[in-house]
Short mmCIF file of C-alpha atoms in Angstrom, two decimals:
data_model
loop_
_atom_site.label_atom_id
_atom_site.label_comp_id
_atom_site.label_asym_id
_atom_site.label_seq_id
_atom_site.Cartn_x
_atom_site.Cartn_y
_atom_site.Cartn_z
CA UNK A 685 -70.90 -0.14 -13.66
CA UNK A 686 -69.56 -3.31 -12.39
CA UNK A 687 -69.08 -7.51 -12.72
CA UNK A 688 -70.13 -10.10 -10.56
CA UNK A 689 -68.00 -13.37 -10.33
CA UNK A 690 -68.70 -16.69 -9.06
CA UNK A 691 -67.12 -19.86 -8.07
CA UNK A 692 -67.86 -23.26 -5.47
CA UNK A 693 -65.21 -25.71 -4.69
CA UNK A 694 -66.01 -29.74 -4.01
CA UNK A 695 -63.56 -32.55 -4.01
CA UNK A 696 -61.35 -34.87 -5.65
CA UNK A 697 -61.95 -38.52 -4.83
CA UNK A 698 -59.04 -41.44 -4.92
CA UNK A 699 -59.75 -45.11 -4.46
CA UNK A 700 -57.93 -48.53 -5.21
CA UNK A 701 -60.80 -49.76 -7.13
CA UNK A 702 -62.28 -46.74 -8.65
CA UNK A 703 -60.53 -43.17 -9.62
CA UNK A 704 -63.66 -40.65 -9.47
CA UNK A 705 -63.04 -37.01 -9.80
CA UNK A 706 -65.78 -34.10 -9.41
CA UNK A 707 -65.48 -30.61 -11.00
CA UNK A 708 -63.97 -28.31 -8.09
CA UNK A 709 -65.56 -25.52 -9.67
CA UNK A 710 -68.41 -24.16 -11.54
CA UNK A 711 -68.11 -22.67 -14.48
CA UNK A 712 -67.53 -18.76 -13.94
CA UNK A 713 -70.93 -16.03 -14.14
CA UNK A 714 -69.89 -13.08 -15.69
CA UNK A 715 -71.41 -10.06 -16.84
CA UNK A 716 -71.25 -7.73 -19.56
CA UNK A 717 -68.00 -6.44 -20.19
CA UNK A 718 -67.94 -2.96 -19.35
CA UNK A 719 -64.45 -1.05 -19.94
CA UNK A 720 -63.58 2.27 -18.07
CA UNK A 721 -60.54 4.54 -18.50
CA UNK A 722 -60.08 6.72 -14.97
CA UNK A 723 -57.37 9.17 -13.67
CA UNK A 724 -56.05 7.62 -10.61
CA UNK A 725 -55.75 9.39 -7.68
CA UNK A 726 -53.16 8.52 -4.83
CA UNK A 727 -53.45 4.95 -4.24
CA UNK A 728 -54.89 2.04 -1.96
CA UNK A 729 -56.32 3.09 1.13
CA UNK A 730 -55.80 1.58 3.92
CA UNK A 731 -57.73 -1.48 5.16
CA UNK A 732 -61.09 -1.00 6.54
CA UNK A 733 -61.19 2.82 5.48
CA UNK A 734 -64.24 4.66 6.51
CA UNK A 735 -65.59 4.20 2.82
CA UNK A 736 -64.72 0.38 2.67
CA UNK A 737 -66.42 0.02 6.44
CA UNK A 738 -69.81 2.06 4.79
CA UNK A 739 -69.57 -0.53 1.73
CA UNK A 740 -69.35 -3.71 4.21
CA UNK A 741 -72.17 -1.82 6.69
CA UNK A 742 -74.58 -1.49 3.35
CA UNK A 743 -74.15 -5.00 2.44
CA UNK A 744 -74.86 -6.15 5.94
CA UNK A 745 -78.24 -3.66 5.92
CA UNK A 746 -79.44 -5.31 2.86
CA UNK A 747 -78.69 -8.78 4.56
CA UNK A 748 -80.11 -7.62 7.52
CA UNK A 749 -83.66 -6.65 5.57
CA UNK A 750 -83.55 -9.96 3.53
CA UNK A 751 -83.56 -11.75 7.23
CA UNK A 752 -80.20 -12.63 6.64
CA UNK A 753 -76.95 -12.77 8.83
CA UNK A 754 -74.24 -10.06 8.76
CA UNK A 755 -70.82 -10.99 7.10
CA UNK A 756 -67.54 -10.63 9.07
CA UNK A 757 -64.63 -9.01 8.12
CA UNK A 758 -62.17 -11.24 6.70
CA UNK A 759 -58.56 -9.86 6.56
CA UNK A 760 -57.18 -12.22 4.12
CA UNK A 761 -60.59 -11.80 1.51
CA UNK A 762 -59.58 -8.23 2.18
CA UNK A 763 -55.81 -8.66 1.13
CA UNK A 764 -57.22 -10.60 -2.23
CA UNK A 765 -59.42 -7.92 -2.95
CA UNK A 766 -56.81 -5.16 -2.65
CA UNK A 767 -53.74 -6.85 -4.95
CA UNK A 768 -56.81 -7.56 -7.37
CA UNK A 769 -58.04 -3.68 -6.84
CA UNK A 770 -54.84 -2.51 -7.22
CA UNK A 771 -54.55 -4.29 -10.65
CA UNK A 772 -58.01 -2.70 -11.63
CA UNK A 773 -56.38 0.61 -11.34
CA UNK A 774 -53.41 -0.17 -13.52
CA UNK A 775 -55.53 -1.25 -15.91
CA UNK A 776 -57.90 1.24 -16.06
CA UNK A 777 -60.61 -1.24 -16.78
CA UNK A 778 -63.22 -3.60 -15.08
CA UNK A 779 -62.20 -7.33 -15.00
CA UNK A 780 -62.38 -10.07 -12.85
CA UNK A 781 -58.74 -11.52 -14.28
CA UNK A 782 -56.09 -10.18 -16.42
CA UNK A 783 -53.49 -11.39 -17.99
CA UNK A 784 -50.86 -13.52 -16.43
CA UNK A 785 -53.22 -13.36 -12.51
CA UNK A 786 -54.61 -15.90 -10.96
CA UNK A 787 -57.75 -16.33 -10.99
CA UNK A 788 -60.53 -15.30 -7.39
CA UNK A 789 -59.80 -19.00 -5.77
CA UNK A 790 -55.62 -19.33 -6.65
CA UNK A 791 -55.46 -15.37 -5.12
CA UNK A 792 -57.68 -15.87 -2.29
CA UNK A 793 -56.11 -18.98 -1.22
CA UNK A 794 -52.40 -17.31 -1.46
CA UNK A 795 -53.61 -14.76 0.64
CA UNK A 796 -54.50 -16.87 3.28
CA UNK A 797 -58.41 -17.12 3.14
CA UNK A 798 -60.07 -20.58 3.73
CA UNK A 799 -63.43 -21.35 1.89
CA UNK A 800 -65.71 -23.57 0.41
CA UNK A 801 -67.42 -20.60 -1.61
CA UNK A 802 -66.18 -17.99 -3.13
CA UNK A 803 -67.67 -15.31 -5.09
CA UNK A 804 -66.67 -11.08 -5.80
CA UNK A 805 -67.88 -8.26 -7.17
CA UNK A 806 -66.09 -5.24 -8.74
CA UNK A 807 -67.26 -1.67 -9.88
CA UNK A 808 -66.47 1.76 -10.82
CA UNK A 809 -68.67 4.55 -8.91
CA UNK A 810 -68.61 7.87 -6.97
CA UNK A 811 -69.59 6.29 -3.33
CA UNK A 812 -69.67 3.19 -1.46
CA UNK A 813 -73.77 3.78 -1.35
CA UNK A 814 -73.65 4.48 -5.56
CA UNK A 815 -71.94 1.54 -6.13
CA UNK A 816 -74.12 -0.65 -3.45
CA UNK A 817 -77.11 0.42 -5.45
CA UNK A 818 -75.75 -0.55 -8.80
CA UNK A 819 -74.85 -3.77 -6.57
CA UNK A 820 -78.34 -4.31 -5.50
CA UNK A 821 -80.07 -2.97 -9.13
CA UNK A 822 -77.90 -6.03 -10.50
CA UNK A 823 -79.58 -8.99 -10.09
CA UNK A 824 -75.91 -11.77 -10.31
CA UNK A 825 -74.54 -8.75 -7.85
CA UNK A 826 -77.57 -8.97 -5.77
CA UNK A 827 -77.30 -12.90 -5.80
CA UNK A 828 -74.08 -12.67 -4.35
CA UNK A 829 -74.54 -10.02 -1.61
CA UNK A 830 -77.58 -12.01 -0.51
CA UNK A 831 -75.98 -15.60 -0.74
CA UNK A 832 -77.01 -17.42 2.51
CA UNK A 833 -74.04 -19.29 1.88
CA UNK A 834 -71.95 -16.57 2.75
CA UNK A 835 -70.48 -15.41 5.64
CA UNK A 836 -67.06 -13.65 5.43
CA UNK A 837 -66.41 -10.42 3.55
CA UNK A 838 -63.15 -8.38 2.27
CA UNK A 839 -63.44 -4.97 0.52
CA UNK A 840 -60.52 -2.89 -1.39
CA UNK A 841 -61.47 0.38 -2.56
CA UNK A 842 -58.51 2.62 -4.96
CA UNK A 843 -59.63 6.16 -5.22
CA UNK A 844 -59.36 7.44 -8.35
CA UNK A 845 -60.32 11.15 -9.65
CA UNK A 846 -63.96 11.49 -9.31
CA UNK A 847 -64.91 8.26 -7.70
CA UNK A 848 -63.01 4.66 -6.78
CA UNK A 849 -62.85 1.47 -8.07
CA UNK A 850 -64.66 -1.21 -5.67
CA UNK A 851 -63.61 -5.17 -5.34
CA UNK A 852 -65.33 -6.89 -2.79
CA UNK A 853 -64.91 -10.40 -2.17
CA UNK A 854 -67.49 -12.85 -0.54
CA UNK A 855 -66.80 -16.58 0.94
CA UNK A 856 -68.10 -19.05 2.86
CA UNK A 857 -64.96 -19.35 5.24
CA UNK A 858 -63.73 -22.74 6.64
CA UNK A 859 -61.88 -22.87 9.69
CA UNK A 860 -58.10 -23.06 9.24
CA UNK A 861 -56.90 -26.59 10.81
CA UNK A 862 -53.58 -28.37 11.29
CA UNK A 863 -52.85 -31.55 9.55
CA UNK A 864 -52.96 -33.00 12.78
CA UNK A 865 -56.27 -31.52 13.87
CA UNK A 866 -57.69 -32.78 9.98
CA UNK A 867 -56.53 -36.24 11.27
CA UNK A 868 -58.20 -36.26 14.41
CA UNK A 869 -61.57 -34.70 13.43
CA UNK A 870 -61.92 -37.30 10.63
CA UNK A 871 -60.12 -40.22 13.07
CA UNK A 872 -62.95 -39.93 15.34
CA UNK A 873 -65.63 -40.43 12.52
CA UNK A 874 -63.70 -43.48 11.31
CA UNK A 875 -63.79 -44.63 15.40
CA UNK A 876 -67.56 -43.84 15.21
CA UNK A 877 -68.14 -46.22 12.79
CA UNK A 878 -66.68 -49.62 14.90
CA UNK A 879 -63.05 -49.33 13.15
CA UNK A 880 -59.82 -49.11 15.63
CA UNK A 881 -57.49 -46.44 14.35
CA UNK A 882 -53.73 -47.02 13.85
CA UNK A 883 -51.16 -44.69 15.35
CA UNK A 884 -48.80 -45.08 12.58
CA UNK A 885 -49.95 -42.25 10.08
CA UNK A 886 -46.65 -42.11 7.81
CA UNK A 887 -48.19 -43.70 4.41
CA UNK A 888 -51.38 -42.43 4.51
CA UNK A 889 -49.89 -39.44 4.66
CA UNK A 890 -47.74 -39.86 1.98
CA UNK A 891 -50.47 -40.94 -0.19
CA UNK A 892 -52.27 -38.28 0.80
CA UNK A 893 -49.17 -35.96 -0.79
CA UNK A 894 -48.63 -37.95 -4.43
CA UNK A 895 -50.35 -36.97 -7.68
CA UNK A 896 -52.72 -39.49 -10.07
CA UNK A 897 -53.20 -42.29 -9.11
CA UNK A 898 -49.94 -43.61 -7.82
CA UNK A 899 -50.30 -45.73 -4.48
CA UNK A 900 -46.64 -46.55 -3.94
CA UNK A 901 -44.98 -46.15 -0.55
CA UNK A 902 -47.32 -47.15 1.77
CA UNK A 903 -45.01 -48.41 3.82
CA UNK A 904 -45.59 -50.37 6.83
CA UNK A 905 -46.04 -54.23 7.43
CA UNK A 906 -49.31 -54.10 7.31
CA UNK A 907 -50.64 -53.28 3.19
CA UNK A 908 -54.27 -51.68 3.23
CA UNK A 909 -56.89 -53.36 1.39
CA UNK A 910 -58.91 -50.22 0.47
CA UNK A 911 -57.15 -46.62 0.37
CA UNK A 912 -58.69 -43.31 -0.73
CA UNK A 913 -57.88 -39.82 -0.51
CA UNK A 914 -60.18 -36.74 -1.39
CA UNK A 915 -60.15 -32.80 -0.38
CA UNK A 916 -62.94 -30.90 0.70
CA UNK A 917 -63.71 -27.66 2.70
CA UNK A 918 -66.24 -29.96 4.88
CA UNK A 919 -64.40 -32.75 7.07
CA UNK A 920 -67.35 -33.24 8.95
CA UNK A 921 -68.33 -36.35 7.27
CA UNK A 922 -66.87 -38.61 5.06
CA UNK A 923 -67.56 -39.55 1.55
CA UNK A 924 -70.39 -41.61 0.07
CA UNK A 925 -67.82 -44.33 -0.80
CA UNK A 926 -65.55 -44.24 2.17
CA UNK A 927 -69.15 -44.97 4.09
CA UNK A 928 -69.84 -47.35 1.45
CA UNK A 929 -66.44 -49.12 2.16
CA UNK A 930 -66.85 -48.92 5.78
CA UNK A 931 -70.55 -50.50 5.98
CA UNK A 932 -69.65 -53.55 3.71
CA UNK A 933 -67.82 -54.98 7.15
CA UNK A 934 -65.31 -55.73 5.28
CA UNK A 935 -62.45 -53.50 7.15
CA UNK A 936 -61.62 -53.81 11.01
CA UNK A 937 -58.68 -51.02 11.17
CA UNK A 938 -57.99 -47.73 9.68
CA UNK A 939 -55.13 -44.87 9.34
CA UNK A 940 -55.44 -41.77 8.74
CA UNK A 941 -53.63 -39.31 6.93
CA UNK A 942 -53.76 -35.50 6.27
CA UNK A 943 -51.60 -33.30 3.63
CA UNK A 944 -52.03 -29.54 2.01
CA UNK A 945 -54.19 -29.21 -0.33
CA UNK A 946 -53.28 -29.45 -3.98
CA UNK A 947 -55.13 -28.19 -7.11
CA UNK A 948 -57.23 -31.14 -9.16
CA UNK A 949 -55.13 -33.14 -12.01
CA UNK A 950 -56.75 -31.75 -14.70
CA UNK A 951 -54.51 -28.68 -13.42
CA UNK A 952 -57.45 -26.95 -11.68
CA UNK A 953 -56.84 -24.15 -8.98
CA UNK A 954 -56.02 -24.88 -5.99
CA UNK A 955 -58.64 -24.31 -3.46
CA UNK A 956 -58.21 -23.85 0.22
CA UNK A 957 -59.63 -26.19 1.71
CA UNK A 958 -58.23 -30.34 3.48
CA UNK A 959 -57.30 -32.96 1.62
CA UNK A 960 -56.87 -36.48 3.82
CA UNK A 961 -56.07 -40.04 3.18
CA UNK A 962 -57.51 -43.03 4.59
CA UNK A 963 -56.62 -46.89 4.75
CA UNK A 964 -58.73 -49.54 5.40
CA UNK A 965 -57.49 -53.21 6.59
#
């Protein structure tokens, strides 16, 4: 018996001439409902127990058949997993969020994991194999063990009398990155494209920091003509209007400016991820 859960994070786009903001999520897959009542038996165990290694080992045999690459252990999806399996035992009960959590991105990304997709399964069986089975008998489960997407893993398990209750959470991880190292990475694509880049980062980075659509403190002498700041999990390119902006020829310099990331403002959940700022002149 068990859920599946599902969620994909995009980004939040800010410009002086146009406010444009995406959905940072899709809406939630769930299952049926299923409620269970357990005795509990003596708590968590430990991280990467023999039964939570078989669970990640049968996940990674079913990738492996499907031609698919194994998942890595991910300490922090692990951590997420547990304070969310832990919960499942209180409860008694199969759910994905209770009352008063946070929902799979918020806890993730306070437990330190970094993603652009996130998804998790949870379940009630006698073994790590049973409850792989009912996984892989389930098509959303399925879907989400054999996500291409994916590549990172965590797995709590909470014995309880007769079986254990199973949360396993999947990602697509993102390399965790300084605000410095977000401001060189995208720097050099703004350099790629003919503009020089300005030392002075200080207002683009506090843009970068402020909520709506406020563009106050810019500071400086010099007052961009064009500014914009977005978040995303992939700072490998830039937006479709920051190239936009760039190839009009309009703009000879840039600054750029990085900040943490912050959740959307229609008061989404925060998802781990970058969120930068740049200036045009």
């Amino acid at each position: 018996m068990n859920h599946c859960w599902m969620k994909f994070a995009g980004f939040v786009l800010r410009t002086n001439e146009a406010h444009i903001s995406k959905s940072r999520y899709r809406v939630p897959l769930f299952v049926l409902t299923l409620m269970l009542v357990f005795g509990l038996g003596n708590g968590v165990l430990r991280a990467q127990s023999p039964e939570e290694q078989k669970l990640v080992e049968l996940a990674n045999q079913s990738r492996s058949e499907a031609g698919l690459k194994p998942l890595q252990w991910d300490a922090a999806l692990a951590e997420a997993a547990r304070v969310h399996a832990a919960l499942v035992a209180s409860q008694g009960q199969l759910s994905h969020q209770y009352g008063g959590e946070q929902d799979l991105p918020e806890r993730a990304a306070k437990a330190g994991a970094h993603f652009s997709l996130i998804e998790e399964n949870i379940a009630a069986g006698p073994s790590p194999f049973q409850i792989h089975q009912e996984w892989m008998h389930s098509q959303s489960h399925h879907d989400n063990i054999l996500n291409a997407k994916i590549n990172r893993i965590g797995v709590a398990l909470i014995p309880y009398k007769g079986g254990m209750y199973a949360v396993a959470d999947y990602a697509q991880g993102v390399d965790s990155q300084t605000n410095e190292q977000v401001e060189a990475s995208v720097g050099k694509l703004v350099q790629e494209r003919g503009l020089t880049l300005i030392s002075d980062s200080a207002g683009a980075r506090y843009y970068c920091a402020q909520e709506g659509n406020s563009s106050g403190g810019t500071g400086g002498e010099m007052k961009p003509k064009f500014l914009m700041r977005w978040q995303s999990a992939d700072i490998a390119k830039l937006p479709p209007q920051m190239e936009d902006a760039i190839k009009s020829g309009k703009f000879k310099q840039a600054s750029v400016g990085a900040c943490e990331p912050k959740g959307n403002d229609g008061g989404g959940p925060v998802f781990s991820g970058y969120r930068v700022a740049v200036f045009l002149y």
